[in-house]
């Protein structure tokens, strides 16, 4: 096991900065109605479709959740404190306002940077068991998973925005 290096932290920071810039671009200039628009209601393949707003809210909420899970693995939080930035209500009514959702994106990006700043000398291979299930959480895995998960949902949002733009014309 070894401590995280400054180069590794900067790699993660660069990836998060790129993803958050994409999230800002995804939301830029949308009317509030677009945050609620869905290209279809149900799909026989994976069920319900999400709106751009739901996708963006889930993307930032799950990023915070996964980084808090990394903090749990590092022994900084108790399991009861591991949650998204707005708890279980990922897409409450406040998120139907573009300005609010954009501020939320910036707020969670700030949290990401605070988390990364706190990693000096930390061993990201540190693991901690789930308090009730036979599962281990490893800090590095949750950090990388957060980047991967955020990227996936930004892609979903970009496709949904393209579909919204087609129907809005």
Short mmCIF file of N, CA, C and O in Angstrom, two decimals, residues 102-156:
data_model
loop_
_atom_site.label_atom_id
_atom_site.label_comp_id
_atom_site.label_asym_id
_atom_site.label_seq_id
_atom_site.Cartn_x
_atom_site.Cartn_y
_atom_site.Cartn_z
N UNK A 102 -27.91 24.54 -11.89
CA UNK A 102 -26.55 24.97 -12.22
C UNK A 102 -25.74 25.27 -10.95
O UNK A 102 -24.56 24.91 -10.86
N UNK A 103 -26.37 25.92 -9.98
CA UNK A 103 -25.68 26.20 -8.71
C UNK A 103 -25.35 24.89 -7.99
O UNK A 103 -24.29 24.76 -7.37
N UNK A 104 -26.24 23.94 -8.07
CA UNK A 104 -26.00 22.62 -7.45
C UNK A 104 -24.80 21.95 -8.11
O UNK A 104 -23.97 21.34 -7.43
N UNK A 105 -24.71 22.03 -9.42
CA UNK A 105 -23.57 21.46 -10.12
C UNK A 105 -22.28 22.11 -9.62
O UNK A 105 -21.30 21.42 -9.30
N UNK A 106 -22.26 23.43 -9.52
CA UNK A 106 -21.06 24.12 -9.04
C UNK A 106 -20.75 23.75 -7.59
O UNK A 106 -19.58 23.55 -7.22
N UNK A 107 -21.78 23.63 -6.77
CA UNK A 107 -21.60 23.28 -5.35
C UNK A 107 -20.99 21.88 -5.21
O UNK A 107 -20.08 21.66 -4.41
N UNK A 108 -21.47 20.93 -6.01
CA UNK A 108 -20.92 19.58 -5.91
C UNK A 108 -19.50 19.52 -6.48
O UNK A 108 -18.67 18.76 -5.99
N UNK A 109 -19.22 20.34 -7.48
CA UNK A 109 -17.86 20.41 -8.01
C UNK A 109 -16.92 20.94 -6.92
O UNK A 109 -15.79 20.44 -6.77
N UNK A 110 -17.37 21.93 -6.17
CA UNK A 110 -16.57 22.43 -5.05
C UNK A 110 -16.30 21.33 -4.03
O UNK A 110 -15.19 21.20 -3.52
N UNK A 111 -17.33 20.52 -3.74
CA UNK A 111 -17.15 19.40 -2.81
C UNK A 111 -16.10 18.42 -3.35
O UNK A 111 -15.23 17.94 -2.60
N UNK A 112 -16.17 18.11 -4.64
CA UNK A 112 -15.19 17.20 -5.25
C UNK A 112 -13.78 17.73 -5.02
O UNK A 112 -12.87 16.99 -4.61
N UNK A 113 -13.58 19.02 -5.28
CA UNK A 113 -12.24 19.60 -5.11
C UNK A 113 -11.80 19.60 -3.65
O UNK A 113 -10.63 19.35 -3.36
N UNK A 114 -12.72 19.86 -2.73
CA UNK A 114 -12.38 19.78 -1.30
C UNK A 114 -11.97 18.36 -0.93
O UNK A 114 -11.01 18.15 -0.18
N UNK A 115 -12.70 17.38 -1.45
CA UNK A 115 -12.36 15.99 -1.20
C UNK A 115 -10.96 15.68 -1.73
O UNK A 115 -10.12 15.11 -1.02
N UNK A 116 -10.69 16.07 -2.99
CA UNK A 116 -9.38 15.79 -3.58
C UNK A 116 -8.27 16.49 -2.81
O UNK A 116 -7.19 15.92 -2.60
N UNK A 117 -8.52 17.73 -2.35
CA UNK A 117 -7.52 18.46 -1.57
C UNK A 117 -7.19 17.75 -0.26
O UNK A 117 -6.08 17.89 0.26
N UNK A 118 -8.11 16.97 0.25
CA UNK A 118 -7.93 16.31 1.54
C UNK A 118 -7.14 15.00 1.45
O UNK A 118 -6.89 14.36 2.47
N UNK A 119 -6.75 14.61 0.25
CA UNK A 119 -6.16 13.29 0.06
C UNK A 119 -4.66 13.21 0.26
O UNK A 119 -4.08 12.13 0.13
N UNK A 120 -3.99 14.31 0.57
CA UNK A 120 -2.54 14.28 0.76
C UNK A 120 -2.16 13.22 1.79
O UNK A 120 -2.65 13.23 2.91
N UNK A 121 -1.29 12.31 1.40
CA UNK A 121 -0.79 11.31 2.31
C UNK A 121 -1.76 10.19 2.64
O UNK A 121 -1.46 9.32 3.44
N UNK A 122 -2.93 10.19 2.03
CA UNK A 122 -3.94 9.18 2.30
C UNK A 122 -3.67 7.95 1.45
O UNK A 122 -3.23 8.04 0.31
N UNK A 123 -3.97 6.80 1.99
CA UNK A 123 -3.85 5.55 1.25
C UNK A 123 -5.21 5.21 0.65
O UNK A 123 -6.12 4.81 1.37
N UNK A 124 -5.36 5.39 -0.64
CA UNK A 124 -6.64 5.16 -1.30
C UNK A 124 -6.98 3.68 -1.42
O UNK A 124 -8.09 3.33 -1.81
N UNK A 125 -6.05 2.81 -1.09
CA UNK A 125 -6.35 1.38 -1.10
C UNK A 125 -6.99 0.95 0.22
O UNK A 125 -7.31 -0.23 0.39
N UNK A 126 -7.20 1.89 1.12
CA UNK A 126 -7.85 1.60 2.39
C UNK A 126 -9.26 1.08 2.13
O UNK A 126 -10.00 1.63 1.32
N UNK A 127 -9.61 0.02 2.83
CA UNK A 127 -10.92 -0.60 2.68
C UNK A 127 -11.62 -0.65 4.03
O UNK A 127 -10.98 -0.67 5.08
N UNK A 128 -12.93 -0.65 3.96
CA UNK A 128 -13.74 -0.75 5.17
C UNK A 128 -14.99 -1.56 4.82
O UNK A 128 -15.59 -1.34 3.77
N UNK A 129 -15.39 -2.46 5.69
CA UNK A 129 -16.55 -3.28 5.38
C UNK A 129 -17.86 -2.50 5.51
O UNK A 129 -17.97 -1.57 6.31
N UNK A 130 -18.82 -2.90 4.72
CA UNK A 130 -20.18 -2.39 4.88
C UNK A 130 -20.65 -2.81 6.27
O UNK A 130 -20.34 -3.92 6.71
N UNK A 131 -21.40 -1.97 6.96
CA UNK A 131 -21.77 -2.31 8.34
C UNK A 131 -22.75 -3.48 8.46
O UNK A 131 -22.83 -4.10 9.52
N UNK A 132 -23.48 -3.79 7.38
CA UNK A 132 -24.49 -4.84 7.50
C UNK A 132 -24.40 -5.92 6.42
O UNK A 132 -25.07 -6.94 6.53
N UNK A 133 -23.65 -5.69 5.37
CA UNK A 133 -23.58 -6.65 4.26
C UNK A 133 -22.16 -7.17 4.10
O UNK A 133 -21.20 -6.49 4.47
N UNK A 134 -22.01 -8.33 3.50
CA UNK A 134 -20.65 -8.86 3.27
C UNK A 134 -20.00 -8.19 2.06
O UNK A 134 -19.89 -8.78 0.98
N UNK A 135 -19.59 -6.95 2.24
CA UNK A 135 -19.01 -6.18 1.14
C UNK A 135 -17.96 -5.22 1.69
O UNK A 135 -18.12 -4.68 2.77
N UNK A 136 -16.90 -5.01 0.93
CA UNK A 136 -15.85 -4.06 1.28
C UNK A 136 -15.93 -2.85 0.36
O UNK A 136 -16.18 -3.00 -0.84
N UNK A 137 -15.71 -1.67 0.91
CA UNK A 137 -15.59 -0.46 0.11
C UNK A 137 -14.13 -0.04 0.11
O UNK A 137 -13.50 0.04 1.17
N UNK A 138 -13.59 0.22 -1.08
CA UNK A 138 -12.20 0.65 -1.22
C UNK A 138 -12.25 2.09 -1.74
O UNK A 138 -12.91 2.38 -2.75
N UNK A 139 -11.54 2.97 -1.08
CA UNK A 139 -11.61 4.40 -1.40
C UNK A 139 -11.27 4.68 -2.87
O UNK A 139 -12.00 5.41 -3.54
N UNK A 140 -10.19 4.13 -3.38
CA UNK A 140 -9.79 4.39 -4.78
C UNK A 140 -10.87 3.90 -5.76
O UNK A 140 -11.19 4.58 -6.73
N UNK A 141 -11.43 2.75 -5.50
CA UNK A 141 -12.48 2.23 -6.38
C UNK A 141 -13.67 3.20 -6.42
O UNK A 141 -14.20 3.49 -7.50
N UNK A 142 -14.09 3.69 -5.26
CA UNK A 142 -15.23 4.61 -5.24
C UNK A 142 -14.91 5.93 -5.93
O UNK A 142 -15.77 6.52 -6.59
N UNK A 143 -13.68 6.40 -5.82
CA UNK A 143 -13.26 7.63 -6.50
C UNK A 143 -13.30 7.44 -8.01
O UNK A 143 -13.87 8.26 -8.74
N UNK A 144 -12.73 6.36 -8.50
CA UNK A 144 -12.74 6.09 -9.95
C UNK A 144 -14.17 5.81 -10.43
O UNK A 144 -14.57 6.26 -11.51
N UNK A 145 -14.95 5.10 -9.61
CA UNK A 145 -16.34 4.82 -9.95
C UNK A 145 -17.13 6.13 -10.09
O UNK A 145 -17.98 6.26 -10.98
N UNK A 146 -16.84 7.10 -9.24
CA UNK A 146 -17.53 8.39 -9.32
C UNK A 146 -17.27 9.08 -10.66
O UNK A 146 -18.20 9.63 -11.28
N UNK A 147 -16.04 9.03 -11.13
CA UNK A 147 -15.70 9.63 -12.43
C UNK A 147 -16.42 8.89 -13.56
O UNK A 147 -17.02 9.50 -14.45
N UNK A 148 -16.37 7.58 -13.50
CA UNK A 148 -17.00 6.74 -14.53
C UNK A 148 -18.52 6.97 -14.57
O UNK A 148 -19.11 7.16 -15.64
N UNK A 149 -19.14 6.96 -13.41
CA UNK A 149 -20.59 7.11 -13.32
C UNK A 149 -21.02 8.50 -13.80
O UNK A 149 -22.00 8.63 -14.55
N UNK A 150 -20.29 9.53 -13.40
CA UNK A 150 -20.58 10.89 -13.85
C UNK A 150 -20.47 10.97 -15.38
O UNK A 150 -21.34 11.54 -16.04
N UNK A 151 -19.43 10.37 -15.94
CA UNK A 151 -19.23 10.39 -17.39
C UNK A 151 -20.39 9.73 -18.12
O UNK A 151 -20.89 10.25 -19.13
N UNK A 152 -20.82 8.59 -17.62
CA UNK A 152 -21.92 7.86 -18.25
C UNK A 152 -23.19 8.71 -18.30
O UNK A 152 -23.85 8.80 -19.33
N UNK A 153 -23.51 9.36 -17.19
CA UNK A 153 -24.75 10.13 -17.16
C UNK A 153 -24.65 11.43 -17.94
O UNK A 153 -25.67 11.89 -18.48
N UNK A 154 -23.47 11.99 -18.04
CA UNK A 154 -23.32 13.17 -18.92
C UNK A 154 -23.63 12.75 -20.36
O UNK A 154 -24.32 13.47 -21.08
N UNK A 155 -23.13 11.59 -20.77
CA UNK A 155 -23.45 11.09 -22.12
C UNK A 155 -24.94 10.90 -22.32
O UNK A 155 -25.49 11.27 -23.36
N UNK A 156 -25.62 10.34 -21.32
CA UNK A 156 -27.08 10.20 -21.40
C UNK A 156 -27.73 11.57 -21.56
O UNK A 156 -28.64 11.75 -22.37
#
